[in-house]
Coordinates of C-alpha atoms and ligand atoms in Angstrom, one line a residue:
M1 CA 69.9 -8.5 -58.8
L2 CA 73.4 -9.6 -59.9
Q3 CA 73.7 -9.2 -63.7
P4 CA 74.9 -10.4 -66.2
K5 CA 74.0 -14.0 -65.5
N6 CA 77.4 -15.2 -66.8
V7 CA 79.9 -15.6 -63.9
D8 CA 83.6 -16.5 -64.4
I9 CA 85.4 -17.4 -61.2
Y10 CA 89.3 -17.3 -61.3
Y11 CA 90.7 -19.4 -58.2
F12 CA 93.6 -20.9 -56.8
S13 CA 93.6 -23.5 -54.0
G14 CA 96.8 -25.2 -52.7
T15 CA 95.2 -27.8 -50.4
G16 CA 91.6 -27.7 -51.2
N17 CA 89.9 -25.2 -48.8
T18 CA 89.4 -22.5 -51.3
K19 CA 88.1 -24.9 -53.9
L20 CA 85.5 -26.2 -51.5
V21 CA 84.4 -22.7 -51.1
V22 CA 84.4 -21.9 -54.9
D23 CA 82.4 -25.0 -55.5
K24 CA 79.8 -24.0 -53.0
I25 CA 79.5 -20.6 -54.6
K26 CA 79.2 -22.2 -58.0
E27 CA 76.4 -24.5 -56.8
V28 CA 74.3 -21.8 -55.4
L29 CA 74.7 -19.5 -58.3
K30 CA 73.8 -22.2 -60.6
S31 CA 70.8 -23.2 -58.8
Q32 CA 69.6 -19.6 -59.2
G33 CA 70.1 -19.8 -62.9
Y34 CA 73.4 -18.3 -63.5
N35 CA 76.1 -19.8 -66.0
V36 CA 79.3 -20.3 -63.8
S37 CA 82.7 -21.3 -65.2
L38 CA 85.7 -21.9 -63.0
Y39 CA 89.3 -21.1 -64.1
K40 CA 92.6 -22.0 -62.3
I41 CA 94.6 -18.8 -61.8
E42 CA 97.9 -20.8 -62.4
K43 CA 96.8 -22.1 -65.8
V44 CA 95.3 -18.8 -67.2
N45 CA 97.1 -16.0 -68.9
P46 CA 95.3 -12.9 -67.2
T47 CA 96.0 -10.7 -70.2
E48 CA 93.9 -13.0 -72.3
I49 CA 90.7 -13.3 -70.1
N50 CA 87.4 -12.5 -71.7
L51 CA 85.5 -9.9 -70.0
E52 CA 82.5 -9.4 -72.3
N53 CA 79.1 -9.7 -70.6
K54 CA 80.8 -11.2 -67.4
V55 CA 80.7 -10.8 -63.7
L56 CA 84.1 -11.8 -62.4
G57 CA 84.9 -13.6 -59.2
F58 CA 88.3 -14.4 -57.5
A59 CA 89.2 -16.7 -54.8
F60 CA 92.5 -17.5 -53.2
P61 CA 94.0 -18.5 -49.9
V62 CA 95.6 -16.0 -47.5
A63 CA 99.4 -16.5 -47.1
L64 CA 101.9 -14.3 -45.0
Q65 CA 99.2 -11.7 -44.3
G66 CA 98.4 -11.4 -48.0
T67 CA 98.6 -14.1 -50.6
Y68 CA 101.0 -15.8 -52.9
P69 CA 103.3 -13.5 -55.3
F70 CA 101.8 -15.2 -58.5
I71 CA 98.3 -14.3 -57.3
W72 CA 99.4 -10.7 -56.9
H73 CA 100.9 -10.9 -60.4
F74 CA 97.7 -12.2 -61.8
F75 CA 95.8 -9.3 -60.5
E76 CA 98.4 -6.9 -61.7
K77 CA 98.4 -8.3 -65.2
L78 CA 94.6 -8.2 -65.7
P79 CA 93.3 -6.3 -68.7
S80 CA 91.5 -3.1 -68.3
G81 CA 87.8 -3.7 -67.1
N82 CA 84.7 -2.3 -68.6
G83 CA 83.2 -1.6 -65.3
N84 CA 82.6 -5.3 -64.8
L85 CA 81.3 -6.2 -61.4
V86 CA 83.8 -8.2 -59.4
F87 CA 83.4 -10.2 -56.2
L88 CA 86.1 -11.8 -54.1
V89 CA 86.5 -14.4 -51.5
D90 CA 89.6 -15.4 -49.5
T91 CA 90.1 -18.4 -47.3
L92 CA 92.1 -18.1 -44.2
A93 CA 92.9 -19.8 -40.7
A94 CA 92.9 -16.6 -38.7
Y95 CA 93.8 -13.2 -40.1
S96 CA 94.5 -11.9 -43.5
G97 CA 96.2 -8.6 -42.9
G98 CA 93.4 -6.8 -44.7
I99 CA 94.3 -8.1 -48.3
L100 CA 90.9 -7.2 -49.6
G101 CA 91.9 -3.5 -49.6
P102 CA 94.9 -3.6 -51.8
V103 CA 93.3 -6.0 -54.2
K104 CA 90.2 -3.6 -54.3
R105 CA 92.4 -0.8 -55.3
I106 CA 94.3 -2.8 -58.0
L107 CA 90.8 -3.7 -59.5
R108 CA 89.3 -0.1 -59.3
K109 CA 92.5 1.3 -61.1
K110 CA 91.9 -1.1 -63.9
G111 CA 88.4 -0.1 -64.4
Y112 CA 86.5 -2.9 -62.5
N113 CA 83.7 -2.4 -60.2
P114 CA 84.6 -4.3 -56.9
L115 CA 81.5 -5.0 -55.3
I116 CA 81.3 -7.5 -52.5
A117 CA 84.2 -9.5 -50.7
K118 CA 84.3 -12.1 -47.9
E119 CA 86.8 -13.7 -46.0
I120 CA 86.0 -17.3 -44.9
R121 CA 87.7 -19.1 -42.0
M122 CA 88.6 -22.7 -42.8
P123 CA 91.1 -25.0 -41.1
S124 CA 94.7 -23.9 -41.2
N125 CA 96.6 -26.1 -43.8
L126 CA 99.8 -25.6 -41.8
S127 CA 98.4 -27.4 -38.7
G128 CA 97.4 -30.6 -40.5
S129 CA 94.1 -31.2 -38.7
L130 CA 91.0 -31.7 -40.9
D131 CA 88.4 -30.0 -38.7
Q132 CA 85.1 -31.0 -40.5
K133 CA 83.0 -28.7 -38.3
K134 CA 85.1 -25.7 -39.3
I135 CA 84.7 -26.8 -42.9
E136 CA 80.9 -27.0 -42.6
K137 CA 80.9 -23.6 -41.0
G138 CA 83.0 -22.1 -43.8
L139 CA 80.8 -23.7 -46.4
K140 CA 77.7 -22.3 -44.9
Q141 CA 79.3 -18.9 -45.0
A142 CA 80.0 -19.5 -48.5
E143 CA 76.5 -20.4 -49.3
N144 CA 75.1 -17.3 -47.5
F145 CA 77.7 -15.2 -49.3
A146 CA 76.5 -16.4 -52.7
L147 CA 72.9 -15.8 -51.8
D148 CA 73.7 -12.2 -50.7
L149 CA 75.8 -11.7 -53.8
I150 CA 72.8 -12.5 -56.0
E151 CA 70.7 -9.8 -54.2
L152 CA 73.9 -7.5 -54.3
K153 CA 74.0 -7.5 -50.6
G154 CA 77.3 -7.0 -48.8
S155 CA 80.4 -4.9 -49.0
W156 CA 84.2 -4.9 -49.5
Y157 CA 85.9 -4.4 -46.2
D158 CA 89.0 -2.2 -46.4
I159 CA 91.3 -0.4 -44.0
P160 CA 93.4 1.8 -46.4
I161 CA 97.2 2.5 -45.6
Y162 CA 97.3 -0.2 -42.9
S163 CA 96.4 -3.0 -45.2
D164 CA 98.5 -1.6 -48.0
F165 CA 101.4 -1.6 -45.6
L166 CA 100.7 -5.2 -44.6
S167 CA 100.4 -6.4 -48.2
I168 CA 104.1 -5.5 -48.9
F169 CA 105.2 -8.6 -46.9
S170 CA 103.5 -11.1 -49.4
R171 CA 104.0 -9.0 -52.5
K172 CA 107.8 -8.8 -52.2
E173 CA 110.0 -11.7 -52.9
F174 CA 112.3 -10.5 -50.0
F175 CA 110.1 -12.1 -47.4
W176 CA 109.5 -15.3 -49.3
N177 CA 113.2 -15.6 -49.9
F178 CA 113.7 -15.5 -46.1
F179 CA 111.5 -18.6 -45.7
R180 CA 113.1 -20.3 -48.8
R181 CA 116.5 -20.0 -46.9
I182 CA 115.0 -21.6 -43.8
F183 CA 112.7 -24.3 -45.1
H184 CA 113.7 -26.8 -48.0
L185 CA 111.2 -29.2 -49.6
T186 CA 112.8 -32.6 -50.2
I187 CA 112.1 -35.8 -51.9
D188 CA 112.4 -39.1 -50.0
K189 CA 113.9 -41.2 -52.7
Q190 CA 113.1 -44.5 -50.8
K191 CA 109.3 -43.6 -51.2
C192 CA 109.2 -41.6 -54.4
K193 CA 107.7 -43.6 -57.5
K194 CA 108.7 -40.9 -59.9
C195 CA 105.0 -40.4 -60.9
N196 CA 105.8 -36.6 -61.4
I197 CA 102.3 -35.6 -59.9
C198 CA 104.2 -33.0 -57.9
V199 CA 106.0 -31.5 -61.1
N200 CA 102.6 -31.1 -62.8
I201 CA 100.7 -29.6 -59.9
C202 CA 103.2 -27.1 -58.7
P203 CA 101.6 -23.6 -59.6
V204 CA 104.9 -21.9 -60.1
G205 CA 106.8 -24.7 -62.0
N206 CA 109.3 -25.0 -59.1
I207 CA 109.9 -28.8 -59.4
E208 CA 112.1 -30.1 -62.0
I209 CA 112.2 -33.6 -63.6
K210 CA 115.5 -35.0 -62.9
E211 CA 116.3 -38.6 -61.8
Y212 CA 113.9 -37.7 -59.1
P213 CA 111.8 -34.6 -58.8
E214 CA 113.8 -31.7 -57.4
H215 CA 112.7 -28.4 -55.8
K216 CA 114.2 -25.3 -57.3
D217 CA 114.4 -21.9 -55.5
H218 CA 111.1 -20.2 -56.0
C219 CA 108.7 -22.2 -53.9
V220 CA 105.7 -20.3 -52.5
F221 CA 104.9 -22.9 -49.8
C222 CA 101.4 -23.6 -51.1
L223 CA 101.9 -27.1 -49.8
R224 CA 100.2 -28.7 -52.8
C225 CA 103.1 -31.0 -53.6
I226 CA 103.3 -32.3 -50.0
S227 CA 99.5 -32.7 -49.7
F228 CA 98.9 -34.5 -53.0
C229 CA 101.9 -36.7 -53.1
P230 CA 100.4 -40.3 -53.3
Q231 CA 103.5 -41.7 -51.7
D232 CA 104.0 -39.1 -48.8
A233 CA 107.4 -38.8 -50.3
I234 CA 107.8 -34.9 -50.0
Y235 CA 108.9 -33.3 -46.7
F236 CA 110.4 -30.2 -45.1
K237 CA 114.2 -31.2 -44.4
E238 CA 114.0 -28.8 -41.4
K239 CA 110.6 -29.9 -40.1
K240 CA 110.2 -33.7 -40.5
N241 CA 107.1 -33.7 -38.2
F242 CA 105.1 -31.4 -40.4
K243 CA 101.6 -32.9 -40.9
K244 CA 100.2 -32.7 -44.3
Y245 CA 96.7 -31.3 -44.9
K246 CA 94.4 -31.7 -47.7
S247 CA 90.5 -31.1 -47.7
I248 CA 89.7 -32.6 -51.2
E249 CA 91.1 -35.1 -53.6
L250 CA 93.5 -34.0 -56.3
T251 CA 90.9 -34.8 -59.0
K252 CA 88.6 -32.0 -57.4
L253 CA 91.2 -29.5 -57.0
Ligands
LIG301 C1 102.6 -20.5 -46.4 C2 101.3 -20.3 -45.8 C3 100.8 -19.0 -45.2 C4 99.7 -18.8 -44.5 N1 99.4 -17.6 -43.9 C5 98.3 -17.3 -43.4 C6 98.0 -16.1 -42.8 O1 98.9 -15.2 -43.0 N2 96.8 -15.9 -42.2 C7 95.9 -16.9 -42.1 O2 94.9 -16.5 -41.5 N3 96.0 -18.1 -42.7 C8 97.2 -18.4 -43.3 N4 97.5 -19.6 -43.8 C9 96.4 -20.6 -43.8 C10 95.6 -20.6 -45.1 O3 95.3 -19.5 -45.6 C11 94.2 -21.5 -45.0 O4 94.5 -22.6 -44.4 C12 93.6 -21.6 -46.4 O5 92.3 -21.9 -46.2 C13 94.3 -22.6 -47.3 O6 93.6 -22.6 -48.5 P1 93.9 -23.8 -49.6 O7 93.5 -25.1 -49.0 O8 92.7 -23.4 -50.7 O9 95.3 -23.6 -50.1 C14 98.7 -19.8 -44.6 C15 99.0 -21.1 -45.2 C16 100.2 -21.3 -45.7 C17 100.5 -22.5 -46.4

């Protein structure tokens, strides 16, 4: 049985898929008597997290056969664990490049006990289509994952060397810089009402308040600003037909 009964889940969700999954896991754990708290990775200083008497959960979206650089940094900055049990969930459209392996190794090295991990397929937030059937299937998997977790059933899939090699792509700024040179997020000044929601929700502080919001040079393409702009005023200059995707409302993110 999963013990202790205090579970802290640290998550990031760009467009809602990961948050839907995290909410489902929380619902199941709570229904079985667990105290579950959720924390947003982008708002937490990892060096200050409280590990005492806790099971830790982590959840994030797959990006570039890995995940966003600030999520890698979060794992690297975690304090030393005391053998705390850890579980992990990522959401993805198709293939993750085996990110579970490198994350497991970071956690092990820090003294955690990485126990069970799961990759859950959800609609691609790059393709724009809100496929409810796929979401339901993903959430059923999340429910089963949480039930298995309570029973300590499951494993943490890993292909060493291969997955460590693939993880280099998303860990290194080099590859992100490549995309930053190709794609530029831009504000449509005719539509923008200067509400500054984009400025406040960007997880990496990449949007500056000027006369109109302005994207700087360290975007991670999580798509939040496009997805949750109430005026649909943000677009890729080089890809004007890009369709925005969001699976929940901003207040639930
Ligand atoms: C920049 C970017 C890169 C992505 N790379 C991958 C990938 O390598 N493999 C994959 O299966 N899905 C990839 N996806 C799709 C997302 O992982 C998937 O839709 C995820 O569920 C989104 O979660 P969120 O809504 O919580 O942000 C990518 C999405 C974005 C925006």
